[in-house]
XYZ file of C-alpha atoms in Angstrom:
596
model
C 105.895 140.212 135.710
C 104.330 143.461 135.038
C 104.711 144.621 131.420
C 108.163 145.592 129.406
C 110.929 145.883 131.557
C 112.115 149.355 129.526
C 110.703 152.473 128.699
C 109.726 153.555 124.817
C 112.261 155.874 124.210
C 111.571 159.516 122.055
C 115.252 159.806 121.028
C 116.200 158.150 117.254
C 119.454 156.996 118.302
C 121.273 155.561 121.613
C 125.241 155.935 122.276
C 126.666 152.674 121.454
C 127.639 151.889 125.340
C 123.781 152.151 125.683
C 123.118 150.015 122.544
C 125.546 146.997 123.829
C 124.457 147.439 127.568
C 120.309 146.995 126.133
C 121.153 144.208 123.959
C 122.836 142.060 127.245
C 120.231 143.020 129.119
C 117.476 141.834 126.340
C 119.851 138.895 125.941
C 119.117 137.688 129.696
C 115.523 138.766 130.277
C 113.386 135.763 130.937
C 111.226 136.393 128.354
C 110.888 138.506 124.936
C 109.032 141.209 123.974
C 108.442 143.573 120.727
C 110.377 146.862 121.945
C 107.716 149.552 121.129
C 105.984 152.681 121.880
C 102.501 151.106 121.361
C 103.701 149.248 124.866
C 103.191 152.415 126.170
C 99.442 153.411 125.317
C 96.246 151.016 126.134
C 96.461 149.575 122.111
C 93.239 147.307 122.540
C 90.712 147.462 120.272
C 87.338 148.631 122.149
C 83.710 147.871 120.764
C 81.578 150.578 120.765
C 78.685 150.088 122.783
C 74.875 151.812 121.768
C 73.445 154.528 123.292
C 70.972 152.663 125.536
C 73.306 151.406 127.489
C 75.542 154.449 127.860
C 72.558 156.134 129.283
C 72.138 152.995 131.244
C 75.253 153.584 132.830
C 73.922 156.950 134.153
C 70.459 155.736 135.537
C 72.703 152.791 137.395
C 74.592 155.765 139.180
C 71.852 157.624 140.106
C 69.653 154.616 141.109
C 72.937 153.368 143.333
C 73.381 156.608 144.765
C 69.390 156.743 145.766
C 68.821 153.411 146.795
C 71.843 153.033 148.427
C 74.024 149.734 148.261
C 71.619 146.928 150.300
C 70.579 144.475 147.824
C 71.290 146.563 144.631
C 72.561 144.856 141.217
C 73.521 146.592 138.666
C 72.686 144.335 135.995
C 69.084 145.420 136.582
C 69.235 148.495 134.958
C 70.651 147.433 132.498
C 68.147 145.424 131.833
C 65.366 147.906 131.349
C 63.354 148.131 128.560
C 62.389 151.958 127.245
C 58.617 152.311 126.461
C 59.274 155.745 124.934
C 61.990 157.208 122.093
C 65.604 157.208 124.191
C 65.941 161.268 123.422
C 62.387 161.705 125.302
C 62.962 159.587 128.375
C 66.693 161.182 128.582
C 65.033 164.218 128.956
C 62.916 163.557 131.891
C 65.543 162.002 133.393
C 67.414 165.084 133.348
C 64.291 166.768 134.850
C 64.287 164.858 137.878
C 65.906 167.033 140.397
C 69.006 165.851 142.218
C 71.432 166.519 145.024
C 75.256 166.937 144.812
C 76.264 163.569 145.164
C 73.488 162.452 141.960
C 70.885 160.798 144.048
C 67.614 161.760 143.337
C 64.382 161.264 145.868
C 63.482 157.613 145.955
C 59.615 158.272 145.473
C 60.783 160.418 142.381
C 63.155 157.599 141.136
C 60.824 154.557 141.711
C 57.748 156.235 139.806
C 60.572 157.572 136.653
C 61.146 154.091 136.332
C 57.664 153.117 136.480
C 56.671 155.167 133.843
C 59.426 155.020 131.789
C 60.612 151.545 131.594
C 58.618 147.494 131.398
C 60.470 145.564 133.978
C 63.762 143.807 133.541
C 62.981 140.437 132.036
C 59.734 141.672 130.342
C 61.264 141.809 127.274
C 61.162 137.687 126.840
C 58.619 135.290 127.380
C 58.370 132.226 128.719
C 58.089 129.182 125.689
C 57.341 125.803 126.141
C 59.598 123.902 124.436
C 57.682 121.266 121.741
C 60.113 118.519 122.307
C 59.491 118.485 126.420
C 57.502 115.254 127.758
C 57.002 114.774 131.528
C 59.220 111.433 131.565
C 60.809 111.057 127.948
C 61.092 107.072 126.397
C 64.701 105.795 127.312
C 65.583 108.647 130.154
C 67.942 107.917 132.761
C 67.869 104.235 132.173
C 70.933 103.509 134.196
C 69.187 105.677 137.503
C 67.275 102.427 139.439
C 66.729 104.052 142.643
C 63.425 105.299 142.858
C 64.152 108.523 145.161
C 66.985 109.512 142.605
C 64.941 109.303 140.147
C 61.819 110.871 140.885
C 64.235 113.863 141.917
C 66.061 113.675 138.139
C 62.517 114.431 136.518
C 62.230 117.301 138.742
C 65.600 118.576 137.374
C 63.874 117.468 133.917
C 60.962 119.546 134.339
C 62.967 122.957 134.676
C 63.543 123.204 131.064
C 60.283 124.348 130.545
C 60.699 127.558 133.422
C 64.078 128.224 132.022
C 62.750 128.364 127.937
C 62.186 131.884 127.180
C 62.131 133.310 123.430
C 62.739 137.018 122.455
C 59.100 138.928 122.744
C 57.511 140.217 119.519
C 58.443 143.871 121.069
C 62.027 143.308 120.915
C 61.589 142.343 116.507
C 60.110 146.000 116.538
C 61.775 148.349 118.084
C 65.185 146.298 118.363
C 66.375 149.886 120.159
C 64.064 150.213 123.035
C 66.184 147.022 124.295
C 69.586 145.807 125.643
C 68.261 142.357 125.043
C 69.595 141.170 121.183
C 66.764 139.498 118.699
C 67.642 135.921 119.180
C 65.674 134.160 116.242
C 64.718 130.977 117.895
C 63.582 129.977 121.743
C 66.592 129.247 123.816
C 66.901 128.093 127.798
C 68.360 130.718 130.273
C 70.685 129.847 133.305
C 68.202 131.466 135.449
C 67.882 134.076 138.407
C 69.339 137.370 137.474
C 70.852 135.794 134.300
C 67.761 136.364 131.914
C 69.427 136.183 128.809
C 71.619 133.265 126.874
C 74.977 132.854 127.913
C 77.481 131.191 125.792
C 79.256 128.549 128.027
C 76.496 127.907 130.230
C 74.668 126.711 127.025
C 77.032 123.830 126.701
C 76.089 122.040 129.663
C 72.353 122.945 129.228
C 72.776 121.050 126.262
C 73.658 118.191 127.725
C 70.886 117.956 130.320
C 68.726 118.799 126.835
C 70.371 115.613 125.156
C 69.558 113.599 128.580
C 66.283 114.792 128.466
C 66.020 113.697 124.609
C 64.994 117.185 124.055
C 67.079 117.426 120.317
C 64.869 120.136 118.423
C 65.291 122.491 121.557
C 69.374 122.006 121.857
C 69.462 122.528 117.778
C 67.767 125.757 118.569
C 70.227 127.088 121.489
C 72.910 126.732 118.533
C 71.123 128.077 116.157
C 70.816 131.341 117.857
C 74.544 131.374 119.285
C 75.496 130.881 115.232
C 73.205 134.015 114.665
C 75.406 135.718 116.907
C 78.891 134.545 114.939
C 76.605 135.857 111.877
C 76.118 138.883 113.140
C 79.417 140.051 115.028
C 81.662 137.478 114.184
C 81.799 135.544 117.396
C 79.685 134.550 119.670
C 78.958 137.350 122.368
C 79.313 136.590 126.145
C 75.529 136.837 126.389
C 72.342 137.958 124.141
C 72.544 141.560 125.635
C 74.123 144.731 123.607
C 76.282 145.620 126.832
C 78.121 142.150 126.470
C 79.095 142.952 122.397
C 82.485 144.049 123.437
C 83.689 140.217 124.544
C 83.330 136.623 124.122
C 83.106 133.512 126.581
C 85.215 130.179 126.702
C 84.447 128.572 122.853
C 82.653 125.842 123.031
C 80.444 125.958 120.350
C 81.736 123.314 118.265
C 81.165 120.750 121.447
C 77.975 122.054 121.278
C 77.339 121.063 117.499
C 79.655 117.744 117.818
C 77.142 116.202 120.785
C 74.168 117.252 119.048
C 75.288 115.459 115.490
C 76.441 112.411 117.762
C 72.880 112.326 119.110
C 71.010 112.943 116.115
C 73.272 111.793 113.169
C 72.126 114.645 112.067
C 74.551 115.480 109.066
C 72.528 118.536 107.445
C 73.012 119.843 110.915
C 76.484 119.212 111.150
C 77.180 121.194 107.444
C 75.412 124.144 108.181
C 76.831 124.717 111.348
C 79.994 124.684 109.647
C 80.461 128.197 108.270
C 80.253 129.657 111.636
C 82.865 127.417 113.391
C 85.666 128.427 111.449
C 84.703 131.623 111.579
C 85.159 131.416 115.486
C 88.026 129.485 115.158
C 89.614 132.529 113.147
C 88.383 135.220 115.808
C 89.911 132.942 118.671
C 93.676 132.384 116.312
C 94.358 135.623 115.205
C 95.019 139.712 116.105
C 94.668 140.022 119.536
C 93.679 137.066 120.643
C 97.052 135.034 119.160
C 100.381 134.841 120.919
C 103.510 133.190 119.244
C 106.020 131.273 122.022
C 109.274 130.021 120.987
C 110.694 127.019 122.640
C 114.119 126.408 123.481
C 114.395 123.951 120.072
C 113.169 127.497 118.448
C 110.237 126.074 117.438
C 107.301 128.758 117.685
C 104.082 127.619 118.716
C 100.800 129.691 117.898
C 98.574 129.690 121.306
C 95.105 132.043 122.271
C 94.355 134.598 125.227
C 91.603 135.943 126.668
C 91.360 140.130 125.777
C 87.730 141.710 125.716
C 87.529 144.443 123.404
C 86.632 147.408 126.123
C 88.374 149.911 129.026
C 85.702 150.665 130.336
C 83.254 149.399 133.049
C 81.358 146.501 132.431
C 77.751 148.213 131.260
C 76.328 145.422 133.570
C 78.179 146.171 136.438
C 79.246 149.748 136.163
C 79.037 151.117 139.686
C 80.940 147.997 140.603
C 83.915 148.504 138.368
C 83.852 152.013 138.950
C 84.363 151.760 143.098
C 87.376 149.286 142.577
C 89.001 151.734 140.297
C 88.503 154.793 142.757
C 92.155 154.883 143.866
C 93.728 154.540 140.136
C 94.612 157.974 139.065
C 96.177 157.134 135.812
C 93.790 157.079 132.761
C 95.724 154.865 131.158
C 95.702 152.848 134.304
C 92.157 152.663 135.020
C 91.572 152.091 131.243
C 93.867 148.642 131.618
C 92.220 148.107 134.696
C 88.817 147.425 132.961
C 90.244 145.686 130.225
C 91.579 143.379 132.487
C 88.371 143.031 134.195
C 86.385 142.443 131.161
C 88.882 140.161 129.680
C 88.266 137.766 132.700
C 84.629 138.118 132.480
C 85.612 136.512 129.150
C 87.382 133.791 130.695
C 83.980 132.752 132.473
C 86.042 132.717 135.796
C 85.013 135.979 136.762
C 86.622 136.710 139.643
C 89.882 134.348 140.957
C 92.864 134.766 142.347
C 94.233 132.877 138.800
C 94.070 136.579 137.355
C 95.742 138.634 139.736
C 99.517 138.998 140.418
C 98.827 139.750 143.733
C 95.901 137.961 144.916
C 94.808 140.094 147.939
C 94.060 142.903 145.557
C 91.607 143.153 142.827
C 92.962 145.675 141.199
C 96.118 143.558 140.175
C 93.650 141.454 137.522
C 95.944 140.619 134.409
C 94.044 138.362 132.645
C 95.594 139.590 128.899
C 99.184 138.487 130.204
C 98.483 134.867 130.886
C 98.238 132.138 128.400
C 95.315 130.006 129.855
C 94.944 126.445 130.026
C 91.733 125.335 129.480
C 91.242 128.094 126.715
C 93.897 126.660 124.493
C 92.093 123.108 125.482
C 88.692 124.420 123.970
C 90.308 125.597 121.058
C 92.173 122.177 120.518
C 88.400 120.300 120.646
C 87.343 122.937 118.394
C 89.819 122.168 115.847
C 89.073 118.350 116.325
C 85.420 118.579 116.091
C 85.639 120.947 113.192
C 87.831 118.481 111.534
C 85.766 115.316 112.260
C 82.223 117.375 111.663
C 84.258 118.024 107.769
C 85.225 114.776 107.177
C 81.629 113.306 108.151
C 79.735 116.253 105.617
C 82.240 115.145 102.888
C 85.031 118.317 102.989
C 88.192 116.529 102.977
C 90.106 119.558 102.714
C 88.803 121.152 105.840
C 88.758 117.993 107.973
C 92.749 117.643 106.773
C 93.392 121.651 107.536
C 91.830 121.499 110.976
C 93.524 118.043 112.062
C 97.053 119.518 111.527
C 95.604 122.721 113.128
C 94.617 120.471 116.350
C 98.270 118.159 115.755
C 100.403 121.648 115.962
C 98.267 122.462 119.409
C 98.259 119.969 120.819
C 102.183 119.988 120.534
C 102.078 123.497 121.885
C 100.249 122.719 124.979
C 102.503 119.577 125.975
C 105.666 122.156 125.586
C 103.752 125.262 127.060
C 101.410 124.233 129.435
C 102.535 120.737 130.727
C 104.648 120.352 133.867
C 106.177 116.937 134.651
C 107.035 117.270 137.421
C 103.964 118.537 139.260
C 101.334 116.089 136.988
C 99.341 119.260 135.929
C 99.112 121.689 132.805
C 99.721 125.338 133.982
C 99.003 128.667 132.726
C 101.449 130.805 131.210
C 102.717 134.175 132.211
C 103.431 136.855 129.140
C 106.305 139.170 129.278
C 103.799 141.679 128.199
C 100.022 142.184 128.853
C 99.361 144.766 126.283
C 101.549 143.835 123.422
C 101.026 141.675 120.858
C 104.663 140.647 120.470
C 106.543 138.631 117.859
C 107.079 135.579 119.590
C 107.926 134.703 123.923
C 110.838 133.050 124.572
C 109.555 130.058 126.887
C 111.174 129.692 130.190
C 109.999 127.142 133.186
C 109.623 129.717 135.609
C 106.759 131.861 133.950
C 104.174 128.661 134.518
C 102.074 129.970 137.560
C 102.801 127.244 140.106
C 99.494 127.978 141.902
C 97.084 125.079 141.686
C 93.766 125.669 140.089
C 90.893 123.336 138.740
C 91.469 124.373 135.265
C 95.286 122.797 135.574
C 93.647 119.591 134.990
C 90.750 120.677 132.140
C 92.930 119.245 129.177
C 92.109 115.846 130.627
C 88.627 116.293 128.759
C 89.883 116.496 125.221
C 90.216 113.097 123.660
C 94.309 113.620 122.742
C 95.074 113.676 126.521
C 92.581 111.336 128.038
C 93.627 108.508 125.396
C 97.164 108.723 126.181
C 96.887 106.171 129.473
C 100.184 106.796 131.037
C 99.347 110.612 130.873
C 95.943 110.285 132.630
C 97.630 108.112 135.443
C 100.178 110.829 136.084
C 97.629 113.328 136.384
C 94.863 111.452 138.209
C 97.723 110.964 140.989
C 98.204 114.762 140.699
C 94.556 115.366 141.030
C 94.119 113.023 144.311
C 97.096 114.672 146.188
C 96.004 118.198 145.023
C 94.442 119.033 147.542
C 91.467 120.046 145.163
C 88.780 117.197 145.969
C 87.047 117.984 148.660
C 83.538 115.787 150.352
C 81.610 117.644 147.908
C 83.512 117.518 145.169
C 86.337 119.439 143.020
C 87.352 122.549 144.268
C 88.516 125.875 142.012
C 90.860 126.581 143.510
C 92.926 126.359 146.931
C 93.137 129.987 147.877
C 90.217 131.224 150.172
C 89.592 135.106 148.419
C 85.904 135.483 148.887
C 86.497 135.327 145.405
C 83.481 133.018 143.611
C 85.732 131.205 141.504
C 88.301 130.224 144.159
C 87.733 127.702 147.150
C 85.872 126.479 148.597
C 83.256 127.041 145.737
C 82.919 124.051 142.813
C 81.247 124.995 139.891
C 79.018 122.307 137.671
C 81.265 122.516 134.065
C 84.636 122.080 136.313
C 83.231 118.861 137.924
C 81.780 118.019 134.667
C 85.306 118.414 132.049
C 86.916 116.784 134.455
C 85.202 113.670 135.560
C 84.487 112.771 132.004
C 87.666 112.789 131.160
C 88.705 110.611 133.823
C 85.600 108.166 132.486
C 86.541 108.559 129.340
C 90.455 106.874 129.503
C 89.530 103.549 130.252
C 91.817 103.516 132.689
C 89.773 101.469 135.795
C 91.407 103.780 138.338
C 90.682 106.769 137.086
C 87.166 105.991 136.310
C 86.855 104.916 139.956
C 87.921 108.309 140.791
C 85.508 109.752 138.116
C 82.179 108.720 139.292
C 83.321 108.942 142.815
C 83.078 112.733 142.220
C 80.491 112.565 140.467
C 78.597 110.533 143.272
C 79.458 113.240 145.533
C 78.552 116.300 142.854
C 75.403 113.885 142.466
C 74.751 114.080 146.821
C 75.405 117.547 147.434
C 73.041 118.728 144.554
C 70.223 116.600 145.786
C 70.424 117.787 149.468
C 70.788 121.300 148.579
C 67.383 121.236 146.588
C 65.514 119.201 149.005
C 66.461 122.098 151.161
C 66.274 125.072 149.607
C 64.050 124.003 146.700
C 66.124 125.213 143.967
C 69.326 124.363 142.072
C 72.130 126.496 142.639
C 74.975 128.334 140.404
C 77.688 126.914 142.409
C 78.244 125.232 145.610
C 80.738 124.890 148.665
C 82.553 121.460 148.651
C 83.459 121.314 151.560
C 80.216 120.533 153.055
C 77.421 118.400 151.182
C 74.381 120.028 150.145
C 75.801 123.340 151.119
C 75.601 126.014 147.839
C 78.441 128.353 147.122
C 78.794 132.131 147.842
C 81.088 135.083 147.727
C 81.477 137.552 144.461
C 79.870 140.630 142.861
C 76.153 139.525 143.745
C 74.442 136.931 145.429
C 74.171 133.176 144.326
C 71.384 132.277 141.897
C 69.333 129.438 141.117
C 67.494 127.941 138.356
C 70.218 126.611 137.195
C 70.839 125.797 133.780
C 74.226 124.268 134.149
C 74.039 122.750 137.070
C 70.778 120.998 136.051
C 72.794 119.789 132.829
C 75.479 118.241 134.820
C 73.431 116.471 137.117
C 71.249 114.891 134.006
C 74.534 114.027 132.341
C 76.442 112.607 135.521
C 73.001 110.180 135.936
C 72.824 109.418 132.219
C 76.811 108.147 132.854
C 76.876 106.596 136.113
C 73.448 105.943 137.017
C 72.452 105.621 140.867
C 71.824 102.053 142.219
C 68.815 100.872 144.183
C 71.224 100.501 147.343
C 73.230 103.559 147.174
C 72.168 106.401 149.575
C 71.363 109.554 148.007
C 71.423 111.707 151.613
C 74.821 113.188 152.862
């Protein structure tokens, strides 16, 4: 549903038919919402943004509107480095002489930029990280087949071409740069993604703790907690243009595995701090919705809402064309909220955000309650409580355990659906009010059937309960979702990169270990059969192409995904994870094939 079902109204008083008539009607509504006028304005917060990269957004129109749209990203301007004050290279940009439409000459363009700017990407360098040996002491013990293996240190050896550290240039003159100061060397997903990206950095850390590579995981937090120091959460990526929004919070799986490896407790204290910190940016102002059940119990639960209506600094011209054809400014301003907000979700783009799902422009990502959100939020409040009780601060570890008892109650009433085996995400009543509390009803769970319907099956409260996990490993097989490649996003073909037939590394990932995880024999049969297959298509996609992929199609082994705003890239830092961590579990036996 599409915002508050009435109008603000200017008048101080209603004639008392009207009063009775709104108060039946409010009575009835499926769901409850705050009556106000700030319904009827974009309320958001929005982040200001630095003046690089609103001048970035200008040299991205010009450059699209000379180069024309064959192979141009966006995200490559915005990338730039200046070598020059901003106010002088402004200048001679608006020196260049241009047509009506903005373009200027290409010759004239391509030799401004030359002059002007060092190269995307220049700004880092590569680092080779201390802790990386060719075939580490105890690595992949469980992998016996020689092929498999000898491909797994490949996948290994990638961690030193994705380690990168901030150049010296970037300490300086902090200002000449979109790229942030990250204090310590980090690992990159790769391609076009040049930067650290919050997520993505889970899963890299786990092919780092396969890989035994400890010091360099400890640094990947270490930097994303210098971002929580900084701005108070960590940022979608290292870049200035992605200040404005957050990605899914998994920070505090980050720290748990790394303590679990290490033991490290000093580790585990000072990471602390900066967890409940996030934890408070996740629970609270916009973020925080209140439902009321039909016991009228209210349960506290999280969103995703970037702080920005505007275009996305890294993908201006992009945002910009879809929202052509909105005339409202208050519209268009929602529009790129909504856009932004589900490049915060880290599903950016799928049909699971729009309303109507053949057009783009119907994204509503602030008026669903998601799923796997509120299931990262539950591990955080579990780790954070188990990483207190192990540093000695009893009264933490005993806040954060009721904190992760109370949400996990509200997902089982929210989220879970009996009938179907599956948690689903929640339409609001509202997507730009912050209202009191929604009255639950059945019918605002989105029926649709999505990977992330089955994400809660990682965290340890659902995977342990056994007659839960065989419910929803049944749900899972007769899906529709697994595929000969392995789990599908989604079952609605969009062209859309996270919907079908695309799987994505963390989705396999989340999944299958919670399957392996419940001791249930069945459902770890159907775990590392999906990982066997994730395994298979991986390897026959790089002994093709060369490279490790972003995403792939599952419908046909060793076939890599496609669709989206650009094309698909490779390195690839979370897909090299998962593989390491699927081996490290399951191991490949002498006698199993490897080809499709």
């Amino acid at each position: 549903m599409a915002g508050s079902l009435f109008p603000s109204h200017s008048h101080s008083s209603f004639s008392l038919f009207s009063s009775l008539l709104l108060s039946l009607l409010l009575a009835t509504m499926t769901f409850t919402t705050k009556a106000s006028s700030a319904c009827t304005s974009e309320p958001g917060p929005v982040k200001p943004t630095i003046p690089l990269v609103a001048f970035f957004d200008r040299l991205q129109e010009t450059a699209l509107a000379t180069f024309g749209k064959t192979n141009f990203d966006p995200k490559f301007y915005v990338d730039l480095s200046l070598k020059f004050e901003l106010s002088k290279t402004q200048k001679a940009f608006d020196q260049l002489p241009k047509s009506a439409n903005g373009s200027a000459s290409v010759k004239d363009l391509k030799e401004f930029i030359a002059e002007y700017f060092e190269d995307a990407g220049e700004d880092m360098v590569l680092a080779e990280p201390e802790d990386f040996v060719p075939e580490p002491d105890g690595f992949l013990p469980k992998v016996k087949n020689p092929e498999v293996r000898a491909w797994a240190l490949e996948v290994h050896l990638l961690w030193k071409n994705l380690s990168r550290k901030v150049s010296d240039g970037v300490h300086k003159r902090p200002e000449f740069h979109t790229l942030l100061p990250l204090p310590q060397q980090f690992v990159i997903p790769g391609s076009r993604f040049r930067e650290v990206y919050y997520w993505d950095s889970y899963w890299v850390i786990r092919g780092l703790l396969a890989s035994k590579m400890y010091d360099t995981a400890k640094s990947i937090v270490s930097n994303l907690i210098y971002l929580i120091e900084e701005y108070g959460y960590v940022l979608n990526g290292a870049r200035a243009y992605y200040t404005n929004r957050s990605q899914p919070p998994l920070l505090s799986a980050m720290v748990f595995e790394v303590y679990k490896r290490t033991g490290d407790v000093e580790f585990a204290r000072k990471s602390l701090p900066a967890l409940i910190k996030e934890h408070e940016f996740w629970n609270s102002g916009i973020h925080e919705v209140t439902v009321q059940d039909s016991q009228a119990q209210k349960h506290s639960l999280s969103r995703y809402y970037a702080m920005w209506n505007k275009p996305r600094p890294e993908s201006s011209t992009i945002d910009k064309e879809f929202a052509s054809n909105i005339s409202n400014v208050y519209e268009k301003q929602h529009f790129y909220r909504e856009v932004a907000s589900a490049a915060e979700s880290g599903w950016d783009f799928s049909t699971r955000w729009m309303r109507n799902h053949s057009d783009f422009t119907t994204l509503a990502t602030t008026s669903i309650l998601p799923v796997d959100l509120n299931a990262f939020i539950l591990r955080m409040e579990h780790d954070i409580a188990v990483l207190a009780k192990v540093t000695g601060d009893h009264n933490i570890a005993e806040r954060f355990l009721k904190a992760s008892e109370a949400r996990h109650e509200a997902i089982k009433t929210v989220f879970w659906n009996a009938e179907k085996g599956q948690w689903l995400d929640y339409w609001l009543g509202n997507s730009t009010c912050n209202a009191e509390a929604q009255t639950w009803e059945a019918c605002n769970q989105n029926q649709n059937v999505f990977a992330s319907n089955f994400v809660p099956l990682w965290i340890e409260p659902f995977f342990s309960d056994a007659s839960l996990v065989e419910k929803v490993t049944r749900s899972l097989q007769s899906s529709g979702l697994l595929c000969d490649a392995g789990i599908a996003t989604s079952l609605t073909k969009s062209g859309e990169q996270w919907d079908f037939p695309n799987g994505w590394a963390p989705i396999q990932h989340m999944i299958v270990e919670g399957l392996a995880r419940s001791g249930l024999k069945e459902a770890k049969l159907v775990a590392e059969d999906i990982a066997v297959r994730w395994i298979r298509t991986n390897y026959v996609a790089y002994k093709k192409t060369g490279t490790m992929h972003e995403k792939y199609d599952v419908e046909k082994c060793g076939a890599f995904g496609g669709g989206g705003e650009y094309i698909p890239q490779t390195g690839f830092g979370w897909s090299n994870g998962v593989v390491l961590a699927f081996l490290e579990e399951f191991g490949w036996p002498q006698d199993r094939r490897i080809n499709c």
